[in-house]
Amino acid sequence: METKRNFSAKREAIYKVISSTNTHPSAEWIYDQLRQEIPDLSLGTVYRNLSVFKQNGKIKSLGVFNGQERFDYDTSPHSHFVCECCYEIIDIPGGVSFFERNTYRYIERECGVHVEGHSIVFFGKCKKCIIKDQR
Amino acid sequence: METKRNFSAKREAIYKVISSTNTHPSAEWIYDQLRQEIPDLSLGTVYRNLSVFKQNGKIKSLGVFNGQERFDYDTSPHSHFVCECCYEIIDIPGGVSFFERNTYRYIERECGVHVEGHSIVFFGKCKKCIIKDQR
DNA sequence: ATGACTGCAAAGACTTTGCATCTTT
DNA sequence: AAAGATGCAAAGTCTTTGCAGTCAT
């Protein structure tokens, strides 16, 4: 059996940042959070570890918004709201995101594909941006 | 009154390409389609016109997949399937994409935001890639 | 003529990667 | 010591943009 190492101080730190925020961060945001604590951290390391986490299934990519890929440590099914002004991403509480299993089957039948997941994103303007624009 | 020009041979050609395909193209794909017909077309022009169409509401962005922004001339509400192997994007027939108006209201109440739209994307493997992988 | 559109190439933004070095086991 | 992780900087990919020239009205 291969013994996978799967530990490093920096990896832990990166995971801690992403799993302790509800900001759905980008690589750079994580990097900025850690610079003070870990001055010799490299942005490449953040990218490499995010890639590892993604493959592990420890995090999920929410897609690219405003040019940056955004991540979520909460891999349970839920949907998101993205502000088109400031690109804040927030979780939507409740079961808005769920599809019946039948929906997957329907698509598979209808399109001849195999469905493995889905993503629901609502767009609009967040509270802060609404207020900001009223001034 | 301002008189908007809103015409150019190249703009028309670009719109014709995007509106005559069901591939949900990227800028580069459109460019490649037109190179033969219009040898002096520039990729920058494709990007600029796509940006115009987006602002016009003549096309919709489906988001960034595999690093490239993909577009749809069909702006009516419908959802999509994206193959995670080859990044083919196909339309899902039927009403899979609709939310009750109440859903928007629910999110607005719950999150304090203003919802303007949404996007539903299913992920998986397309027919071609399923077959390819069986060999 | 005027304002809009375009080609070209440079610049921008984000992400990936090669290689030497450092860590963990 | 061996395998893996990292820093650094270069390279890669996609997109935007400045400017001079072109096109439609």
PDB file of C-alpha atoms (C1' of nucleotides) in Angstrom:
ATOM      1  CA  MET A   1       0.000   0.000   0.000  1.00  0.00           C
ATOM      2  CA  GLU A   2       1.148   3.453  -0.704  1.00  0.00           C
ATOM      3  CA  THR A   3       1.388   5.720   2.270  1.00  0.00           C
ATOM      4  CA  LYS A   4       0.065   9.058   1.306  1.00  0.00           C
ATOM      5  CA  ARG A   5       1.524  11.888   3.218  1.00  0.00           C
ATOM      6  CA  ASN A   6      -1.237  14.365   2.877  1.00  0.00           C
ATOM      7  CA  PHE A   7      -0.017  16.782   5.467  1.00  0.00           C
ATOM      8  CA  SER A   8       1.881  19.986   5.585  1.00  0.00           C
ATOM      9  CA  ALA A   9       1.612  23.001   7.812  1.00  0.00           C
ATOM     10  CA  LYS A  10       0.752  25.232   4.917  1.00  0.00           C
ATOM     11  CA  ARG A  11      -1.834  22.880   3.567  1.00  0.00           C
ATOM     12  CA  GLU A  12      -3.502  22.824   6.957  1.00  0.00           C
ATOM     13  CA  ALA A  13      -3.406  26.589   7.178  1.00  0.00           C
ATOM     14  CA  ILE A  14      -4.967  26.973   3.767  1.00  0.00           C
ATOM     15  CA  TYR A  15      -7.708  24.539   4.577  1.00  0.00           C
ATOM     16  CA  LYS A  16      -8.350  26.247   7.872  1.00  0.00           C
ATOM     17  CA  VAL A  17      -8.846  29.579   6.151  1.00  0.00           C
ATOM     18  CA  ILE A  18     -11.286  28.276   3.595  1.00  0.00           C
ATOM     19  CA  SER A  19     -13.195  26.255   6.159  1.00  0.00           C
ATOM     20  CA  SER A  20     -13.493  29.124   8.617  1.00  0.00           C
ATOM     21  CA  THR A  21     -15.033  31.689   6.329  1.00  0.00           C
ATOM     22  CA  ASN A  22     -18.364  32.118   4.681  1.00  0.00           C
ATOM     23  CA  THR A  23     -16.944  34.341   1.942  1.00  0.00           C
ATOM     24  CA  HIS A  24     -16.538  31.608  -0.694  1.00  0.00           C
ATOM     25  CA  PRO A  25     -12.997  32.750  -1.275  1.00  0.00           C
ATOM     26  CA  SER A  26     -10.732  32.967  -4.266  1.00  0.00           C
ATOM     27  CA  ALA A  27      -7.125  31.793  -4.236  1.00  0.00           C
ATOM     28  CA  GLU A  28      -5.883  35.315  -3.802  1.00  0.00           C
ATOM     29  CA  TRP A  29      -8.215  36.036  -0.904  1.00  0.00           C
ATOM     30  CA  ILE A  30      -6.889  33.013   0.944  1.00  0.00           C
ATOM     31  CA  TYR A  31      -3.357  34.058   0.165  1.00  0.00           C
ATOM     32  CA  ASP A  32      -3.982  37.552   1.523  1.00  0.00           C
ATOM     33  CA  GLN A  33      -5.451  36.162   4.715  1.00  0.00           C
ATOM     34  CA  LEU A  34      -2.357  34.081   5.360  1.00  0.00           C
ATOM     35  CA  ARG A  35       0.431  36.458   4.360  1.00  0.00           C
ATOM     36  CA  GLN A  36       0.783  37.958   7.818  1.00  0.00           C
ATOM     37  CA  GLU A  37       0.727  34.641   9.604  1.00  0.00           C
ATOM     38  CA  ILE A  38       2.920  32.873   7.044  1.00  0.00           C
ATOM     39  CA  PRO A  39       5.119  35.432   5.337  1.00  0.00           C
ATOM     40  CA  ASP A  40       6.891  32.904   3.147  1.00  0.00           C
ATOM     41  CA  LEU A  41       3.703  31.498   1.667  1.00  0.00           C
ATOM     42  CA  SER A  42       3.532  31.460  -2.075  1.00  0.00           C
ATOM     43  CA  LEU A  43       0.451  32.030  -4.175  1.00  0.00           C
ATOM     44  CA  GLY A  44       1.369  29.004  -6.252  1.00  0.00           C
ATOM     45  CA  THR A  45       1.096  26.871  -3.150  1.00  0.00           C
ATOM     46  CA  VAL A  46      -2.391  28.129  -2.542  1.00  0.00           C
ATOM     47  CA  TYR A  47      -3.376  27.226  -6.082  1.00  0.00           C
ATOM     48  CA  ARG A  48      -1.742  23.815  -5.804  1.00  0.00           C
ATOM     49  CA  ASN A  49      -3.487  23.003  -2.552  1.00  0.00           C
ATOM     50  CA  LEU A  50      -6.852  24.203  -3.738  1.00  0.00           C
ATOM     51  CA  SER A  51      -6.397  21.868  -6.641  1.00  0.00           C
ATOM     52  CA  VAL A  52      -5.629  19.029  -4.244  1.00  0.00           C
ATOM     53  CA  PHE A  53      -8.681  19.798  -2.122  1.00  0.00           C
ATOM     54  CA  LYS A  54     -10.853  19.903  -5.193  1.00  0.00           C
ATOM     55  CA  GLN A  55      -9.672  16.469  -6.273  1.00  0.00           C
ATOM     56  CA  ASN A  56     -10.064  15.183  -2.726  1.00  0.00           C
ATOM     57  CA  GLY A  57     -13.597  16.395  -2.687  1.00  0.00           C
ATOM     58  CA  LYS A  58     -12.784  18.490   0.372  1.00  0.00           C
ATOM     59  CA  ILE A  59     -13.907  21.636  -1.360  1.00  0.00           C
ATOM     60  CA  LYS A  60     -16.060  22.505  -4.317  1.00  0.00           C
ATOM     61  CA  SER A  61     -15.561  25.049  -7.032  1.00  0.00           C
ATOM     62  CA  LEU A  62     -18.439  27.445  -7.419  1.00  0.00           C
ATOM     63  CA  GLY A  63     -17.231  28.581 -10.814  1.00  0.00           C
ATOM     64  CA  VAL A  64     -15.506  31.681 -12.090  1.00  0.00           C
ATOM     65  CA  PHE A  65     -16.916  35.074 -11.208  1.00  0.00           C
ATOM     66  CA  ASN A  66     -15.353  38.306 -12.284  1.00  0.00           C
ATOM     67  CA  GLY A  67     -12.379  36.354 -13.546  1.00  0.00           C
ATOM     68  CA  GLN A  68     -11.624  34.486 -10.349  1.00  0.00           C
ATOM     69  CA  GLU A  69     -12.482  30.948  -9.372  1.00  0.00           C
ATOM     70  CA  ARG A  70     -14.388  30.795  -6.117  1.00  0.00           C
ATOM     71  CA  PHE A  71     -14.486  27.902  -3.676  1.00  0.00           C
ATOM     72  CA  ASP A  72     -16.702  26.500  -0.980  1.00  0.00           C
ATOM     73  CA  TYR A  73     -15.676  24.118   1.778  1.00  0.00           C
ATOM     74  CA  ASP A  74     -19.326  23.257   2.297  1.00  0.00           C
ATOM     75  CA  THR A  75     -19.821  20.525  -0.261  1.00  0.00           C
ATOM     76  CA  SER A  76     -23.358  19.722   0.771  1.00  0.00           C
ATOM     77  CA  PRO A  77     -25.988  20.577  -1.799  1.00  0.00           C
ATOM     78  CA  HIS A  78     -27.054  24.172  -1.562  1.00  0.00           C
ATOM     79  CA  SER A  79     -27.366  27.072  -3.915  1.00  0.00           C
ATOM     80  CA  HIS A  80     -25.762  30.495  -4.000  1.00  0.00           C
ATOM     81  CA  PHE A  81     -26.433  34.103  -4.637  1.00  0.00           C
ATOM     82  CA  VAL A  82     -23.820  36.168  -6.457  1.00  0.00           C
ATOM     83  CA  CYS A  83     -23.846  39.946  -6.364  1.00  0.00           C
ATOM     84  CA  GLU A  84     -23.103  41.256  -9.815  1.00  0.00           C
ATOM     85  CA  CYS A  85     -21.714  44.487  -8.388  1.00  0.00           C
ATOM     86  CA  CYS A  86     -19.194  43.331  -5.791  1.00  0.00           C
ATOM     87  CA  TYR A  87     -19.184  39.586  -6.438  1.00  0.00           C
ATOM     88  CA  GLU A  88     -19.962  38.699  -2.895  1.00  0.00           C
ATOM     89  CA  ILE A  89     -21.290  35.154  -2.776  1.00  0.00           C
ATOM     90  CA  ILE A  90     -23.727  34.039  -0.127  1.00  0.00           C
ATOM     91  CA  ASP A  91     -25.375  30.763   0.706  1.00  0.00           C
ATOM     92  CA  ILE A  92     -29.082  30.465   0.210  1.00  0.00           C
ATOM     93  CA  PRO A  93     -30.699  28.796   3.181  1.00  0.00           C
ATOM     94  CA  GLY A  94     -33.301  26.118   2.750  1.00  0.00           C
ATOM     95  CA  GLY A  95     -33.881  23.623   0.029  1.00  0.00           C
ATOM     96  CA  VAL A  96     -33.887  25.841  -3.004  1.00  0.00           C
ATOM     97  CA  SER A  97     -31.192  23.803  -4.636  1.00  0.00           C
ATOM     98  CA  PHE A  98     -32.655  20.375  -4.689  1.00  0.00           C
ATOM     99  CA  PHE A  99     -33.824  18.514  -7.710  1.00  0.00           C
ATOM    100  CA  GLU A 100     -35.713  15.291  -7.650  1.00  0.00           C
ATOM    101  CA  ARG A 101     -33.685  12.320  -8.694  1.00  0.00           C
ATOM    102  CA  ASN A 102     -36.187  12.119 -11.478  1.00  0.00           C
ATOM    103  CA  THR A 103     -34.799  15.301 -12.934  1.00  0.00           C
ATOM    104  CA  TYR A 104     -31.377  13.747 -13.420  1.00  0.00           C
ATOM    105  CA  ARG A 105     -33.000  10.734 -15.015  1.00  0.00           C
ATOM    106  CA  TYR A 106     -35.105  12.918 -17.243  1.00  0.00           C
ATOM    107  CA  ILE A 107     -32.052  14.775 -18.514  1.00  0.00           C
ATOM    108  CA  GLU A 108     -30.130  11.569 -19.017  1.00  0.00           C
ATOM    109  CA  ARG A 109     -32.947  10.099 -21.055  1.00  0.00           C
ATOM    110  CA  GLU A 110     -33.649  13.272 -22.970  1.00  0.00           C
ATOM    111  CA  CYS A 111     -30.060  14.187 -23.765  1.00  0.00           C
ATOM    112  CA  GLY A 112     -28.252  10.870 -23.750  1.00  0.00           C
ATOM    113  CA  VAL A 113     -25.807  12.053 -21.115  1.00  0.00           C
ATOM    114  CA  HIS A 114     -24.769  11.033 -17.644  1.00  0.00           C
ATOM    115  CA  VAL A 115     -25.558  13.632 -14.999  1.00  0.00           C
ATOM    116  CA  GLU A 116     -23.280  13.840 -11.994  1.00  0.00           C
ATOM    117  CA  GLY A 117     -24.229  17.096 -10.385  1.00  0.00           C
ATOM    118  CA  HIS A 118     -25.695  20.495 -10.826  1.00  0.00           C
ATOM    119  CA  SER A 119     -25.317  24.068  -9.749  1.00  0.00           C
ATOM    120  CA  ILE A 120     -27.877  26.755  -9.115  1.00  0.00           C
ATOM    121  CA  VAL A 121     -26.806  30.348  -8.896  1.00  0.00           C
ATOM    122  CA  PHE A 122     -29.013  33.368  -8.401  1.00  0.00           C
ATOM    123  CA  PHE A 123     -27.745  36.728  -9.574  1.00  0.00           C
ATOM    124  CA  GLY A 124     -28.590  40.208  -8.453  1.00  0.00           C
ATOM    125  CA  LYS A 125     -27.537  42.925  -6.087  1.00  0.00           C
ATOM    126  CA  CYS A 126     -26.521  42.394  -2.491  1.00  0.00           C
ATOM    127  CA  LYS A 127     -27.684  44.455   0.439  1.00  0.00           C
ATOM    128  CA  LYS A 128     -24.543  46.567   0.614  1.00  0.00           C
ATOM    129  CA  CYS A 129     -24.632  47.398  -3.066  1.00  0.00           C
ATOM    130  CA  ILE A 130     -28.317  48.299  -2.938  1.00  0.00           C
ATOM    131  CA  ILE A 131     -27.606  50.781  -0.164  1.00  0.00           C
ATOM    132  CA  LYS A 132     -24.450  52.069  -1.829  1.00  0.00           C
ATOM    133  CA  ASP A 133     -26.353  52.775  -5.047  1.00  0.00           C
ATOM    134  CA  GLN A 134     -29.104  54.681  -3.264  1.00  0.00           C
ATOM    135  CA  ARG A 135     -26.728  57.393  -2.151  1.00  0.00           C
TER     136      ARG A 135
ATOM    137  CA  MET B   1     -31.803  62.139 -30.324  1.00  0.00           C
ATOM    138  CA  GLU B   2     -28.690  60.201 -30.731  1.00  0.00           C
ATOM    139  CA  THR B   3     -28.478  58.094 -33.810  1.00  0.00           C
ATOM    140  CA  LYS B   4     -26.857  54.835 -32.945  1.00  0.00           C
ATOM    141  CA  ARG B   5     -25.152  53.187 -35.792  1.00  0.00           C
ATOM    142  CA  ASN B   6     -25.325  49.669 -34.576  1.00  0.00           C
ATOM    143  CA  PHE B   7     -24.280  48.105 -37.819  1.00  0.00           C
ATOM    144  CA  SER B   8     -21.128  46.743 -39.327  1.00  0.00           C
ATOM    145  CA  ALA B   9     -20.534  43.837 -41.629  1.00  0.00           C
ATOM    146  CA  LYS B  10     -18.355  42.139 -39.084  1.00  0.00           C
ATOM    147  CA  ARG B  11     -20.804  42.641 -36.274  1.00  0.00           C
ATOM    148  CA  GLU B  12     -23.502  41.063 -38.389  1.00  0.00           C
ATOM    149  CA  ALA B  13     -21.259  38.168 -39.277  1.00  0.00           C
ATOM    150  CA  ILE B  14     -20.395  37.534 -35.655  1.00  0.00           C
ATOM    151  CA  TYR B  15     -24.011  37.623 -34.615  1.00  0.00           C
ATOM    152  CA  LYS B  16     -24.939  35.321 -37.455  1.00  0.00           C
ATOM    153  CA  VAL B  17     -22.425  32.748 -36.303  1.00  0.00           C
ATOM    154  CA  ILE B  18     -23.552  32.739 -32.711  1.00  0.00           C
ATOM    155  CA  SER B  19     -27.211  32.707 -33.646  1.00  0.00           C
ATOM    156  CA  SER B  20     -26.836  29.855 -36.123  1.00  0.00           C
ATOM    157  CA  THR B  21     -25.183  27.344 -33.854  1.00  0.00           C
ATOM    158  CA  ASN B  22     -26.249  25.298 -30.904  1.00  0.00           C
ATOM    159  CA  THR B  23     -22.697  24.934 -29.608  1.00  0.00           C
ATOM    160  CA  HIS B  24     -22.858  27.778 -27.077  1.00  0.00           C
ATOM    161  CA  PRO B  25     -19.625  29.117 -28.465  1.00  0.00           C
ATOM    162  CA  SER B  26     -16.625  30.862 -27.004  1.00  0.00           C
ATOM    163  CA  ALA B  27     -15.065  33.934 -28.552  1.00  0.00           C
ATOM    164  CA  GLU B  28     -12.346  31.885 -30.133  1.00  0.00           C
ATOM    165  CA  TRP B  29     -14.749  29.387 -31.640  1.00  0.00           C
ATOM    166  CA  ILE B  30     -16.628  32.196 -33.331  1.00  0.00           C
ATOM    167  CA  TYR B  31     -13.363  33.654 -34.537  1.00  0.00           C
ATOM    168  CA  ASP B  32     -12.299  30.327 -36.001  1.00  0.00           C
ATOM    169  CA  GLN B  33     -15.590  29.938 -37.805  1.00  0.00           C
ATOM    170  CA  LEU B  34     -15.181  33.297 -39.485  1.00  0.00           C
ATOM    171  CA  ARG B  35     -11.501  33.341 -40.366  1.00  0.00           C
ATOM    172  CA  GLN B  36     -12.018  31.744 -43.765  1.00  0.00           C
ATOM    173  CA  GLU B  37     -14.905  33.966 -44.708  1.00  0.00           C
ATOM    174  CA  ILE B  38     -13.377  37.123 -43.255  1.00  0.00           C
ATOM    175  CA  PRO B  39      -9.601  36.784 -43.269  1.00  0.00           C
ATOM    176  CA  ASP B  40      -8.974  40.218 -41.802  1.00  0.00           C
ATOM    177  CA  LEU B  41     -11.148  39.646 -38.764  1.00  0.00           C
ATOM    178  CA  SER B  42      -9.500  40.249 -35.444  1.00  0.00           C
ATOM    179  CA  LEU B  43     -10.109  38.330 -32.269  1.00  0.00           C
ATOM    180  CA  GLY B  44     -10.374  41.616 -30.398  1.00  0.00           C
ATOM    181  CA  THR B  45     -13.322  42.546 -32.581  1.00  0.00           C
ATOM    182  CA  VAL B  46     -15.068  39.335 -31.637  1.00  0.00           C
ATOM    183  CA  TYR B  47     -14.569  40.085 -27.971  1.00  0.00           C
ATOM    184  CA  ARG B  48     -15.721  43.663 -28.404  1.00  0.00           C
ATOM    185  CA  ASN B  49     -18.864  42.652 -30.231  1.00  0.00           C
ATOM    186  CA  LEU B  50     -19.725  39.906 -27.813  1.00  0.00           C
ATOM    187  CA  SER B  51     -19.464  42.515 -25.121  1.00  0.00           C
ATOM    188  CA  VAL B  52     -21.834  44.760 -27.067  1.00  0.00           C
ATOM    189  CA  PHE B  53     -24.316  41.937 -27.565  1.00  0.00           C
ATOM    190  CA  LYS B  54     -24.180  41.105 -23.895  1.00  0.00           C
ATOM    191  CA  GLN B  55     -24.998  44.683 -22.939  1.00  0.00           C
ATOM    192  CA  ASN B  56     -27.709  44.804 -25.592  1.00  0.00           C
ATOM    193  CA  GLY B  57     -29.234  41.701 -24.139  1.00  0.00           C
ATOM    194  CA  LYS B  58     -28.909  40.029 -27.529  1.00  0.00           C
ATOM    195  CA  ILE B  59     -26.887  37.211 -26.030  1.00  0.00           C
ATOM    196  CA  LYS B  60     -26.323  35.769 -22.606  1.00  0.00           C
ATOM    197  CA  SER B  61     -23.180  34.583 -20.952  1.00  0.00           C
ATOM    198  CA  LEU B  62     -23.364  31.050 -19.656  1.00  0.00           C
ATOM    199  CA  GLY B  63     -20.292  31.506 -17.519  1.00  0.00           C
ATOM    200  CA  VAL B  64     -16.719  30.361 -17.777  1.00  0.00           C
ATOM    201  CA  PHE B  65     -16.000  26.713 -18.452  1.00  0.00           C
ATOM    202  CA  ASN B  66     -12.530  25.331 -18.846  1.00  0.00           C
ATOM    203  CA  GLY B  67     -11.222  28.869 -18.818  1.00  0.00           C
ATOM    204  CA  GLN B  68     -13.370  30.213 -21.608  1.00  0.00           C
ATOM    205  CA  GLU B  69     -16.529  32.275 -21.432  1.00  0.00           C
ATOM    206  CA  ARG B  70     -19.382  30.660 -23.316  1.00  0.00           C
ATOM    207  CA  PHE B  71     -22.353  32.424 -24.852  1.00  0.00           C
ATOM    208  CA  ASP B  72     -25.912  31.690 -25.867  1.00  0.00           C
ATOM    209  CA  TYR B  73     -28.005  33.656 -28.328  1.00  0.00           C
ATOM    210  CA  ASP B  74     -31.116  32.036 -26.864  1.00  0.00           C
ATOM    211  CA  THR B  75     -31.853  34.324 -23.950  1.00  0.00           C
ATOM    212  CA  SER B  76     -35.089  32.633 -22.999  1.00  0.00           C
ATOM    213  CA  PRO B  77     -35.031  30.845 -19.665  1.00  0.00           C
ATOM    214  CA  HIS B  78     -33.643  27.377 -20.002  1.00  0.00           C
ATOM    215  CA  SER B  79     -30.946  25.353 -18.337  1.00  0.00           C
ATOM    216  CA  HIS B  80     -27.834  23.662 -19.625  1.00  0.00           C
ATOM    217  CA  PHE B  81     -25.773  20.561 -19.397  1.00  0.00           C
ATOM    218  CA  VAL B  82     -21.995  20.853 -19.443  1.00  0.00           C
ATOM    219  CA  CYS B  83     -19.769  17.885 -20.174  1.00  0.00           C
ATOM    220  CA  GLU B  84     -16.858  17.925 -17.779  1.00  0.00           C
ATOM    221  CA  CYS B  85     -14.697  16.003 -20.240  1.00  0.00           C
ATOM    222  CA  CYS B  86     -15.023  17.969 -23.481  1.00  0.00           C
ATOM    223  CA  TYR B  87     -16.982  20.995 -22.270  1.00  0.00           C
ATOM    224  CA  GLU B  88     -19.705  20.582 -24.800  1.00  0.00           C
ATOM    225  CA  ILE B  89     -22.751  22.506 -23.638  1.00  0.00           C
ATOM    226  CA  ILE B  90     -26.240  21.452 -24.571  1.00  0.00           C
ATOM    227  CA  ASP B  91     -29.680  22.849 -23.914  1.00  0.00           C
ATOM    228  CA  ILE B  92     -31.978  20.934 -21.652  1.00  0.00           C
ATOM    229  CA  PRO B  93     -35.442  20.738 -23.141  1.00  0.00           C
ATOM    230  CA  GLY B  94     -38.531  21.340 -21.087  1.00  0.00           C
ATOM    231  CA  GLY B  95     -39.102  23.419 -18.031  1.00  0.00           C
ATOM    232  CA  VAL B  96     -36.307  22.239 -15.799  1.00  0.00           C
ATOM    233  CA  SER B  97     -35.069  25.761 -15.352  1.00  0.00           C
ATOM    234  CA  PHE B  98     -38.056  27.530 -13.972  1.00  0.00           C
ATOM    235  CA  PHE B  99     -38.451  28.806 -10.487  1.00  0.00           C
ATOM    236  CA  GLU B 100     -41.605  30.154  -9.054  1.00  0.00           C
ATOM    237  CA  ARG B 101     -41.608  33.883  -8.628  1.00  0.00           C
ATOM    238  CA  ASN B 102     -41.964  33.022  -4.980  1.00  0.00           C
ATOM    239  CA  THR B 103     -38.459  31.635  -4.966  1.00  0.00           C
ATOM    240  CA  TYR B 104     -36.986  34.997  -5.906  1.00  0.00           C
ATOM    241  CA  ARG B 105     -39.064  36.647  -3.219  1.00  0.00           C
ATOM    242  CA  TYR B 106     -38.013  34.062  -0.673  1.00  0.00           C
ATOM    243  CA  ILE B 107     -34.343  34.680  -1.382  1.00  0.00           C
ATOM    244  CA  GLU B 108     -34.814  38.417  -1.295  1.00  0.00           C
ATOM    245  CA  ARG B 109     -36.521  38.216   2.078  1.00  0.00           C
ATOM    246  CA  GLU B 110     -34.148  35.669   3.475  1.00  0.00           C
ATOM    247  CA  CYS B 111     -30.908  37.255   2.286  1.00  0.00           C
ATOM    248  CA  GLY B 112     -31.768  40.936   1.994  1.00  0.00           C
ATOM    249  CA  VAL B 113     -30.753  41.027  -1.642  1.00  0.00           C
ATOM    250  CA  HIS B 114     -32.374  41.843  -4.940  1.00  0.00           C
ATOM    251  CA  VAL B 115     -32.573  38.866  -7.293  1.00  0.00           C
ATOM    252  CA  GLU B 116     -32.435  39.557 -11.013  1.00  0.00           C
ATOM    253  CA  GLY B 117     -31.855  36.163 -12.520  1.00  0.00           C
ATOM    254  CA  HIS B 118     -30.539  32.693 -12.054  1.00  0.00           C
ATOM    255  CA  SER B 119     -28.665  29.958 -13.782  1.00  0.00           C
ATOM    256  CA  ILE B 120     -28.986  26.223 -13.579  1.00  0.00           C
ATOM    257  CA  VAL B 121     -26.236  24.017 -14.903  1.00  0.00           C
ATOM    258  CA  PHE B 122     -26.055  20.260 -14.801  1.00  0.00           C
ATOM    259  CA  PHE B 123     -22.664  18.610 -14.993  1.00  0.00           C
ATOM    260  CA  GLY B 124     -21.652  15.202 -16.170  1.00  0.00           C
ATOM    261  CA  LYS B 125     -20.468  13.303 -19.179  1.00  0.00           C
ATOM    262  CA  CYS B 126     -21.872  13.705 -22.661  1.00  0.00           C
ATOM    263  CA  LYS B 127     -22.767  10.877 -24.984  1.00  0.00           C
ATOM    264  CA  LYS B 128     -19.563  11.092 -27.013  1.00  0.00           C
ATOM    265  CA  CYS B 129     -17.367  11.025 -23.951  1.00  0.00           C
ATOM    266  CA  ILE B 130     -19.241   8.098 -22.448  1.00  0.00           C
ATOM    267  CA  ILE B 131     -18.597   6.100 -25.610  1.00  0.00           C
ATOM    268  CA  LYS B 132     -15.023   7.288 -25.896  1.00  0.00           C
ATOM    269  CA  ASP B 133     -14.291   6.156 -22.345  1.00  0.00           C
ATOM    270  CA  GLN B 134     -15.740   2.694 -22.893  1.00  0.00           C
ATOM    271  CA  ARG B 135     -13.093   1.810 -25.456  1.00  0.00           C
TER     272      ARG B 135
ATOM    273  C1'  DA C   1     -16.828  65.362 -41.587  1.00  0.00           C
ATOM    274  C1'  DT C   2     -18.154  62.763 -37.583  1.00  0.00           C
ATOM    275  C1'  DG C   3     -18.649  59.216 -34.679  1.00  0.00           C
ATOM    276  C1'  DA C   4     -18.346  54.381 -34.544  1.00  0.00           C
ATOM    277  C1'  DC C   5     -15.812  50.211 -35.613  1.00  0.00           C
ATOM    278  C1'  DT C   6     -11.604  47.568 -36.386  1.00  0.00           C
ATOM    279  C1'  DG C   7      -6.665  45.521 -36.713  1.00  0.00           C
ATOM    280  C1'  DC C   8      -2.836  45.005 -34.434  1.00  0.00           C
ATOM    281  C1'  DA C   9      -0.112  44.275 -30.765  1.00  0.00           C
ATOM    282  C1'  DA C  10       0.771  45.257 -26.106  1.00  0.00           C
ATOM    283  C1'  DA C  11      -0.822  44.899 -21.660  1.00  0.00           C
ATOM    284  C1'  DG C  12      -3.694  42.786 -17.946  1.00  0.00           C
ATOM    285  C1'  DA C  13      -5.474  39.337 -15.008  1.00  0.00           C
ATOM    286  C1'  DC C  14      -5.533  34.886 -13.361  1.00  0.00           C
ATOM    287  C1'  DT C  15      -3.567  30.357 -13.183  1.00  0.00           C
ATOM    288  C1'  DT C  16      -0.184  26.767 -14.075  1.00  0.00           C
ATOM    289  C1'  DT C  17       4.351  24.876 -14.039  1.00  0.00           C
ATOM    290  C1'  DG C  18       9.627  23.738 -13.995  1.00  0.00           C
ATOM    291  C1'  DC C  19      13.240  23.362 -11.052  1.00  0.00           C
ATOM    292  C1'  DA C  20      15.967  23.672  -7.099  1.00  0.00           C
ATOM    293  C1'  DT C  21      15.236  23.490  -2.241  1.00  0.00           C
ATOM    294  C1'  DC C  22      13.059  22.238   1.938  1.00  0.00           C
ATOM    295  C1'  DT C  23       9.733  18.960   4.795  1.00  0.00           C
ATOM    296  C1'  DT C  24       7.724  15.021   6.384  1.00  0.00           C
ATOM    297  C1'  DT C  25       7.969  10.216   7.131  1.00  0.00           C
TER     298       DT C  25
ATOM    299  C1'  DA D   1      17.004   8.479   2.115  1.00  0.00           C
ATOM    300  C1'  DA D   2      12.612   8.825  -0.428  1.00  0.00           C
ATOM    301  C1'  DA D   3       8.512  10.962  -1.640  1.00  0.00           C
ATOM    302  C1'  DG D   4       6.084  14.912  -1.411  1.00  0.00           C
ATOM    303  C1'  DA D   5       5.439  19.998  -0.809  1.00  0.00           C
ATOM    304  C1'  DT D   6       7.029  24.701  -1.592  1.00  0.00           C
ATOM    305  C1'  DG D   7       9.162  29.269  -3.325  1.00  0.00           C
ATOM    306  C1'  DC D   8      10.196  31.664  -6.979  1.00  0.00           C
ATOM    307  C1'  DA D   9       9.717  33.249 -11.290  1.00  0.00           C
ATOM    308  C1'  DA D  10       8.653  32.235 -15.911  1.00  0.00           C
ATOM    309  C1'  DA D  11       5.294  30.781 -18.952  1.00  0.00           C
ATOM    310  C1'  DG D  12       0.538  29.954 -20.393  1.00  0.00           C
ATOM    311  C1'  DT D  13      -4.219  31.156 -21.414  1.00  0.00           C
ATOM    312  C1'  DC D  14      -7.868  34.077 -22.022  1.00  0.00           C
ATOM    313  C1'  DT D  15      -9.446  38.783 -22.303  1.00  0.00           C
ATOM    314  C1'  DT D  16      -9.072  43.781 -22.518  1.00  0.00           C
ATOM    315  C1'  DT D  17      -7.332  48.008 -24.355  1.00  0.00           C
ATOM    316  C1'  DG D  18      -4.669  52.041 -26.709  1.00  0.00           C
ATOM    317  C1'  DC D  19      -3.988  53.934 -30.914  1.00  0.00           C
ATOM    318  C1'  DA D  20      -3.968  54.778 -35.588  1.00  0.00           C
ATOM    319  C1'  DG D  21      -6.523  53.783 -39.557  1.00  0.00           C
ATOM    320  C1'  DT D  22     -11.137  52.514 -41.767  1.00  0.00           C
ATOM    321  C1'  DC D  23     -16.096  52.573 -42.466  1.00  0.00           C
ATOM    322  C1'  DA D  24     -21.014  54.013 -42.364  1.00  0.00           C
ATOM    323  C1'  DT D  25     -23.933  57.878 -42.244  1.00  0.00           C
TER     324       DT D  25
END
